[in-house]
Tab-separated table of C-alpha atoms and ligand atoms in Angstrom:
chain	number	residue	atom	x	y	z
Q	297	MET	CA	108.915	-58.088	209.677
Q	298	GLU	CA	106.002	-57.193	207.489
Q	299	HIS	CA	106.321	-57.798	203.777
Q	300	ALA	CA	105.689	-54.944	201.409
Q	301	GLY	CA	105.652	-54.557	197.691
Q	302	ILE	CA	106.309	-51.611	195.408
Q	303	ALA	CA	104.064	-50.739	192.484
Q	304	PHE	CA	104.550	-48.234	189.650
Q	305	ASP	CA	101.435	-47.332	187.691
Q	306	HIS	CA	101.987	-45.299	184.516
Q	307	VAL	CA	104.811	-43.315	186.063
Q	308	ARG	CA	106.495	-40.539	184.127
Q	309	LYS	CA	109.453	-38.372	185.094
Q	310	GLU	CA	110.343	-35.315	183.115
Q	311	TYR	CA	113.143	-33.229	184.621
Q	312	PRO	CA	112.791	-29.427	184.566
Q	313	ASP	CA	115.198	-29.195	181.605
Q	314	GLY	CA	112.813	-31.317	179.541
Q	315	THR	CA	114.701	-34.619	179.793
Q	316	VAL	CA	112.201	-37.451	179.942
Q	317	ALA	CA	114.013	-39.998	182.110
Q	318	VAL	CA	111.000	-42.304	182.467
Q	319	GLU	CA	108.195	-42.188	179.922
Q	320	ASP	CA	105.414	-44.447	181.148
Q	321	LEU	CA	106.458	-47.171	183.566
Q	322	SER	CA	104.183	-49.772	185.079
Q	323	LEU	CA	105.990	-52.372	187.184
Q	324	GLU	CA	105.435	-54.309	190.394
Q	325	VAL	CA	108.019	-55.540	192.850
Q	326	THR	CA	106.537	-58.546	194.627
Q	327	PRO	CA	106.807	-58.641	198.425
Q	328	GLY	CA	109.987	-60.403	199.509
Q	329	GLU	CA	111.688	-60.471	196.116
Q	330	ILE	CA	114.866	-58.893	194.818
Q	331	LEU	CA	114.148	-57.086	191.572
Q	332	CYS	CA	117.191	-55.822	189.680
Q	333	LEU	CA	116.976	-52.987	187.181
Q	334	VAL	CA	119.526	-53.273	184.396
Q	335	GLY	CA	120.083	-51.385	181.170
Q	336	PRO	CA	122.493	-49.013	179.476
Q	337	SER	CA	123.720	-45.885	181.197
Q	338	GLY	CA	121.151	-43.092	181.218
Q	339	CYS	CA	118.109	-45.331	180.643
Q	340	GLY	CA	116.355	-44.168	183.811
Q	341	LYS	CA	117.283	-46.813	186.398
Q	342	SER	CA	118.372	-44.461	189.183
Q	343	THR	CA	115.504	-42.082	188.498
Q	344	THR	CA	113.078	-45.000	188.864
Q	345	LEU	CA	114.664	-46.118	192.125
Q	346	ARG	CA	114.835	-42.630	193.592
Q	347	MET	CA	111.185	-41.952	192.907
Q	348	VAL	CA	110.257	-44.672	195.427
Q	349	ASN	CA	111.639	-42.703	198.371
Q	350	ARG	CA	110.936	-39.353	196.708
Q	351	LEU	CA	114.512	-38.232	196.262
Q	352	VAL	CA	113.023	-37.606	192.819
Q	353	GLU	CA	109.342	-36.788	192.486
Q	354	PRO	CA	107.328	-38.323	189.656
Q	355	THR	CA	105.763	-35.938	187.140
Q	356	SER	CA	102.686	-38.140	186.840
Q	357	GLY	CA	101.457	-41.615	187.659
Q	358	THR	CA	101.329	-43.402	190.999
Q	359	ILE	CA	103.923	-45.232	193.098
Q	360	THR	CA	102.803	-47.231	196.099
Q	361	VAL	CA	104.800	-48.959	198.815
Q	362	ASP	CA	102.788	-51.606	200.621
Q	363	GLY	CA	99.696	-50.161	198.983
Q	364	ALA	CA	100.239	-46.578	200.208
Q	365	ASP	CA	100.832	-43.774	197.690
Q	366	VAL	CA	104.301	-42.332	198.362
Q	367	MET	CA	103.144	-38.841	197.363
Q	368	SER	CA	100.515	-38.770	200.098
Q	369	GLN	CA	103.093	-39.450	202.822
Q	370	ASP	CA	105.488	-37.141	204.590
Q	371	ALA	CA	108.701	-37.286	202.516
Q	372	VAL	CA	111.063	-37.364	205.495
Q	373	GLN	CA	109.142	-40.081	207.304
Q	374	LEU	CA	108.862	-42.065	204.099
Q	375	ARG	CA	112.616	-41.870	203.553
Q	376	ARG	CA	113.379	-43.021	207.084
Q	377	SER	CA	111.095	-46.025	206.657
Q	378	ILE	CA	112.821	-47.242	203.480
Q	379	GLY	CA	116.374	-48.593	203.489
Q	380	TYR	CA	118.642	-46.890	200.956
Q	381	VAL	CA	122.118	-48.088	200.048
Q	382	ILE	CA	124.281	-46.420	197.418
Q	383	GLN	CA	127.680	-47.150	195.926
Q	384	HIS	CA	129.609	-44.721	198.076
Q	385	VAL	CA	127.836	-45.417	201.300
Q	386	GLY	CA	128.184	-41.931	202.705
Q	387	LEU	CA	129.133	-42.942	206.226
Q	388	PHE	CA	129.742	-40.069	208.600
Q	389	PRO	CA	133.556	-39.965	208.890
Q	390	HIS	CA	133.684	-38.574	212.422
Q	391	ARG	CA	131.184	-41.021	213.862
Q	392	THR	CA	132.036	-44.571	214.877
Q	393	VAL	CA	130.691	-47.565	213.024
Q	394	ALA	CA	128.120	-48.192	215.786
Q	395	GLN	CA	127.046	-44.543	215.731
Q	396	ASN	CA	126.675	-44.664	211.962
Q	397	VAL	CA	124.429	-47.709	212.194
Q	398	ALA	CA	122.374	-45.970	214.886
Q	399	THR	CA	121.716	-42.881	212.758
Q	400	VAL	CA	118.052	-43.403	211.967
Q	401	PRO	CA	117.070	-44.891	215.351
Q	402	GLY	CA	118.695	-41.747	216.796
Q	403	LEU	CA	116.586	-39.515	214.551
Q	404	LEU	CA	113.521	-41.498	215.590
Q	405	LYS	CA	114.491	-40.942	219.227
Q	406	TRP	CA	114.692	-44.572	220.242
Q	407	ASP	CA	115.983	-44.897	223.799
Q	408	LYS	CA	119.731	-45.365	224.107
Q	409	ALA	CA	119.739	-48.973	225.318
Q	410	ARG	CA	117.474	-50.127	222.496
Q	411	THR	CA	119.505	-48.200	219.918
Q	412	ARG	CA	122.788	-49.676	221.148
Q	413	ALA	CA	121.403	-53.208	221.234
Q	414	ARG	CA	120.051	-52.831	217.704
Q	415	ALA	CA	123.354	-51.479	216.350
Q	416	GLU	CA	125.261	-54.350	217.955
Q	417	GLU	CA	122.838	-56.936	216.623
Q	418	LEU	CA	123.066	-55.524	213.090
Q	419	LEU	CA	126.851	-55.351	213.045
Q	420	ASP	CA	126.975	-59.004	214.071
Q	421	LEU	CA	124.392	-59.794	211.383
Q	422	VAL	CA	126.474	-58.286	208.561
Q	423	GLY	CA	129.602	-60.081	209.729
Q	424	LEU	CA	131.283	-57.215	211.601
Q	425	PRO	CA	131.382	-58.353	215.247
Q	426	HIS	CA	130.453	-55.263	217.238
Q	427	GLY	CA	133.158	-55.787	219.840
Q	428	LYS	CA	135.806	-55.518	217.148
Q	429	TYR	CA	134.248	-53.018	214.748
Q	430	GLY	CA	131.703	-50.929	216.672
Q	431	SER	CA	134.136	-48.321	217.927
Q	432	ARG	CA	136.183	-48.016	214.738
Q	433	TYR	CA	135.844	-45.089	212.365
Q	434	PRO	CA	134.975	-45.506	208.672
Q	435	HIS	CA	138.543	-44.794	207.513
Q	436	GLU	CA	139.679	-47.808	209.547
Q	437	LEU	CA	137.618	-50.163	207.361
Q	438	SER	CA	138.089	-51.752	203.952
Q	439	GLY	CA	135.710	-50.849	201.112
Q	440	GLY	CA	133.782	-54.096	201.618
Q	441	GLU	CA	133.488	-53.511	205.353
Q	442	ARG	CA	132.216	-49.984	204.768
Q	443	GLN	CA	129.597	-51.377	202.442
Q	444	ARG	CA	128.485	-53.833	205.143
Q	445	VAL	CA	128.104	-50.918	207.540
Q	446	GLY	CA	125.976	-49.197	204.902
Q	447	VAL	CA	123.739	-52.258	204.701
Q	448	ALA	CA	123.537	-52.501	208.508
Q	449	ARG	CA	122.627	-48.829	208.717
Q	450	ALA	CA	119.899	-49.287	206.112
Q	451	LEU	CA	118.493	-52.241	208.081
Q	452	ALA	CA	118.426	-50.428	211.410
Q	453	VAL	CA	114.708	-49.749	211.604
Q	454	GLU	CA	113.695	-53.024	209.927
Q	455	PRO	CA	112.555	-51.418	206.710
Q	456	PRO	CA	110.162	-53.644	204.768
Q	457	VAL	CA	111.641	-52.187	201.561
Q	458	MET	CA	115.245	-51.512	200.551
Q	459	LEU	CA	116.444	-49.494	197.588
Q	460	MET	CA	119.996	-50.184	196.448
Q	461	ASP	CA	121.884	-48.274	193.761
Q	462	GLU	CA	125.042	-50.120	192.685
Q	463	PRO	CA	125.485	-51.241	196.300
Q	464	PHE	CA	128.545	-53.381	195.665
Q	465	GLY	CA	130.061	-51.236	192.913
Q	466	ALA	CA	132.937	-49.953	195.033
Q	467	VAL	CA	133.878	-53.370	196.398
Q	468	ASP	CA	136.728	-55.275	194.771
Q	469	PRO	CA	135.598	-58.151	192.521
Q	470	GLN	CA	136.806	-61.010	194.754
Q	471	ARG	CA	134.937	-59.759	197.789
Q	472	ARG	CA	131.935	-58.674	195.793
Q	473	ARG	CA	130.783	-62.261	195.136
Q	474	SER	CA	130.818	-63.273	198.794
Q	475	LEU	CA	129.170	-60.009	199.830
Q	476	GLN	CA	126.442	-60.585	197.237
Q	477	GLN	CA	125.777	-64.105	198.506
Q	478	GLU	CA	125.756	-62.953	202.124
Q	479	PHE	CA	123.380	-60.159	201.268
Q	480	LYS	CA	121.034	-62.551	199.512
Q	481	ASP	CA	121.005	-64.888	202.523
Q	482	LEU	CA	120.324	-61.927	204.800
Q	483	GLN	CA	117.533	-60.641	202.563
Q	484	ARG	CA	115.918	-64.089	202.453
Q	485	GLY	CA	116.099	-64.405	206.215
Q	486	LEU	CA	114.540	-61.003	206.802
Q	487	GLY	CA	112.022	-61.215	203.956
Q	488	ILE	CA	112.740	-57.690	202.756
Q	489	THR	CA	111.569	-56.437	199.373
Q	490	VAL	CA	114.543	-55.100	197.407
Q	491	MET	CA	114.722	-52.946	194.314
Q	492	MET	CA	118.318	-52.740	193.105
Q	493	VAL	CA	120.028	-50.901	190.275
Q	494	THR	CA	123.113	-52.498	188.828
Q	495	HIS	CA	125.077	-52.087	185.633
Q	496	ASP	CA	126.511	-55.566	186.212
Q	497	ILE	CA	124.238	-58.148	184.611
Q	498	ARG	CA	126.162	-60.928	186.360
Q	499	GLU	CA	125.329	-59.355	189.701
Q	500	ALA	CA	121.681	-59.272	188.645
Q	501	VAL	CA	121.790	-62.952	187.695
Q	502	ILE	CA	123.279	-63.901	191.078
Q	503	LEU	CA	120.971	-61.774	193.196
Q	504	ALA	CA	117.704	-61.211	191.416
Q	505	ASP	CA	114.478	-63.132	191.607
Q	506	ARG	CA	113.470	-61.087	188.576
Q	507	ILE	CA	115.330	-58.749	186.284
Q	508	ALA	CA	113.841	-55.703	184.584
Q	509	VAL	CA	115.716	-54.697	181.434
Q	510	PHE	CA	115.272	-51.020	180.566
Q	511	SER	CA	116.028	-49.072	177.427
Q	512	GLN	CA	116.219	-45.258	177.169
Q	513	GLY	CA	113.268	-43.532	178.794
Q	514	GLY	CA	112.685	-46.230	181.391
Q	515	VAL	CA	111.084	-48.419	178.748
Q	516	LEU	CA	110.617	-51.926	180.108
Q	517	GLU	CA	111.976	-54.236	177.410
Q	518	GLN	CA	111.720	-57.420	179.471
Q	519	LEU	CA	110.746	-58.516	182.955
Q	520	GLY	CA	111.552	-62.067	183.977
Q	521	THR	CA	113.641	-64.444	186.024
Q	522	PRO	CA	117.382	-64.489	185.293
Q	523	ASP	CA	116.895	-67.750	183.371
Q	524	GLU	CA	114.030	-66.367	181.315
Q	525	VAL	CA	115.950	-63.233	180.418
Q	526	SER	CA	119.213	-64.997	179.586
Q	527	ASP	CA	117.662	-68.015	177.811
Q	528	HIS	CA	114.817	-66.206	176.065
Q	529	PRO	CA	115.626	-62.538	175.446
Q	530	ALA	CA	112.345	-60.825	174.552
Q	531	ASN	CA	113.781	-58.913	171.599
Q	532	ALA	CA	116.911	-57.760	169.803
Q	533	PHE	CA	117.531	-54.978	172.317
Q	534	VAL	CA	117.745	-57.422	175.240
Q	535	GLU	CA	119.819	-59.831	173.188
Q	536	ASP	CA	122.307	-57.100	172.272
Q	537	PHE	CA	122.445	-55.823	175.832
Q	538	LEU	CA	123.269	-59.313	177.156
Q	539	ALA	CA	125.765	-59.917	174.355
Q	540	ASP	CA	127.709	-56.852	175.470
Q	541	PHE	CA	128.465	-58.681	178.694
Q	542	GLY	CA	129.619	-61.848	176.952
Q	543	ALA	CA	128.492	-65.277	178.105
Q	544	LEU	CA	126.548	-65.134	181.357
Q	545	SER	CA	127.578	-68.571	182.465
Q	546	ASN	CA	131.125	-67.749	183.515
S	712	LIG	P1	120.635	-44.508	184.786
S	712	LIG	O1	120.504	-44.680	186.249
S	712	LIG	O2	119.986	-45.621	184.007
S	712	LIG	O3	122.051	-44.290	184.321
S	712	LIG	P2	119.330	-41.934	185.236
S	712	LIG	O4	118.023	-42.241	185.848
S	712	LIG	O5	120.432	-41.493	186.121
S	712	LIG	O6	119.793	-43.210	184.352
S	712	LIG	O7	119.127	-40.821	184.094
S	712	LIG	C1	118.117	-40.927	183.099
S	712	LIG	C2	118.163	-39.690	182.231
S	712	LIG	O8	117.771	-38.556	183.007
S	712	LIG	C3	119.542	-39.364	181.672
S	712	LIG	O9	119.360	-38.827	180.394
S	712	LIG	C4	120.069	-38.337	182.639
S	712	LIG	O10	120.988	-37.477	181.997
S	712	LIG	C5	118.798	-37.591	182.999
S	712	LIG	N1	118.852	-36.979	184.344
S	712	LIG	C6	119.123	-37.594	185.521
S	712	LIG	N2	119.050	-36.710	186.542
S	712	LIG	C7	118.710	-35.518	185.989
S	712	LIG	C8	118.478	-34.210	186.511
S	712	LIG	N3	118.536	-33.960	187.826
S	712	LIG	N4	118.161	-33.228	185.639
S	712	LIG	C9	118.056	-33.479	184.322
S	712	LIG	N5	118.263	-34.672	183.758
S	712	LIG	C10	118.585	-35.691	184.579
């Protein structure tokens, strides 16, 4: 799988009602890393993420994925080439697990044998043996299992880049830790570049190679490894934000 990075260069997003969600963001996600965006509610994390696959279009500035400007690409093709996982995975309720995973290969008109083989391989990869789970329907799964299907679906076309918005938010706390670790192992193995939004700083510490701490307006207060951010907060804002979560070590 090719490695790709994401780069924001002086990106601004002003919504039509005048809300400036992101003022002037410059940020690079290094190929193969997991970068977590954290910060208080409403600080522009989701807007930032969604500009990468053009669910939201930037007002100005440039965003590139693997060096290519997202605005110069076809939006639908761009979206299909980037994995996207959200809190409520949005599986199709009347399609089986295997059919859900095969959604994008189906849209891309892969032949049936290749699509089936890929869906089976991915279900096995995310710990849902296809023989047991492939023909089930989403309502026959636990929240954690549904989330795994969401990850498998996002991986179907080997996207070099994945965007994840609170991907484990709907999973109960006990299972969340093991799912996080499994996801990290998977990501390492595949070498995918991941940009992830989380409100859970502990999740960021477990998963991230680097953490970006935002304040209102998508202002980048600190960018660093989990250790750098927790041991050396750049300023009072970061310190207060971390303090709200209590000690990070437990
Ligand atoms: P976060 O993900 O950090 O909670 P968001 O990116 O969702 O933040 O929102 C950033 C700001 O933009 C907030 O003030 C939010 O109310 C506003 N916002 C988000 N989406 C829209 C929209 N479609 N129209 C107008 N304002 C929006």
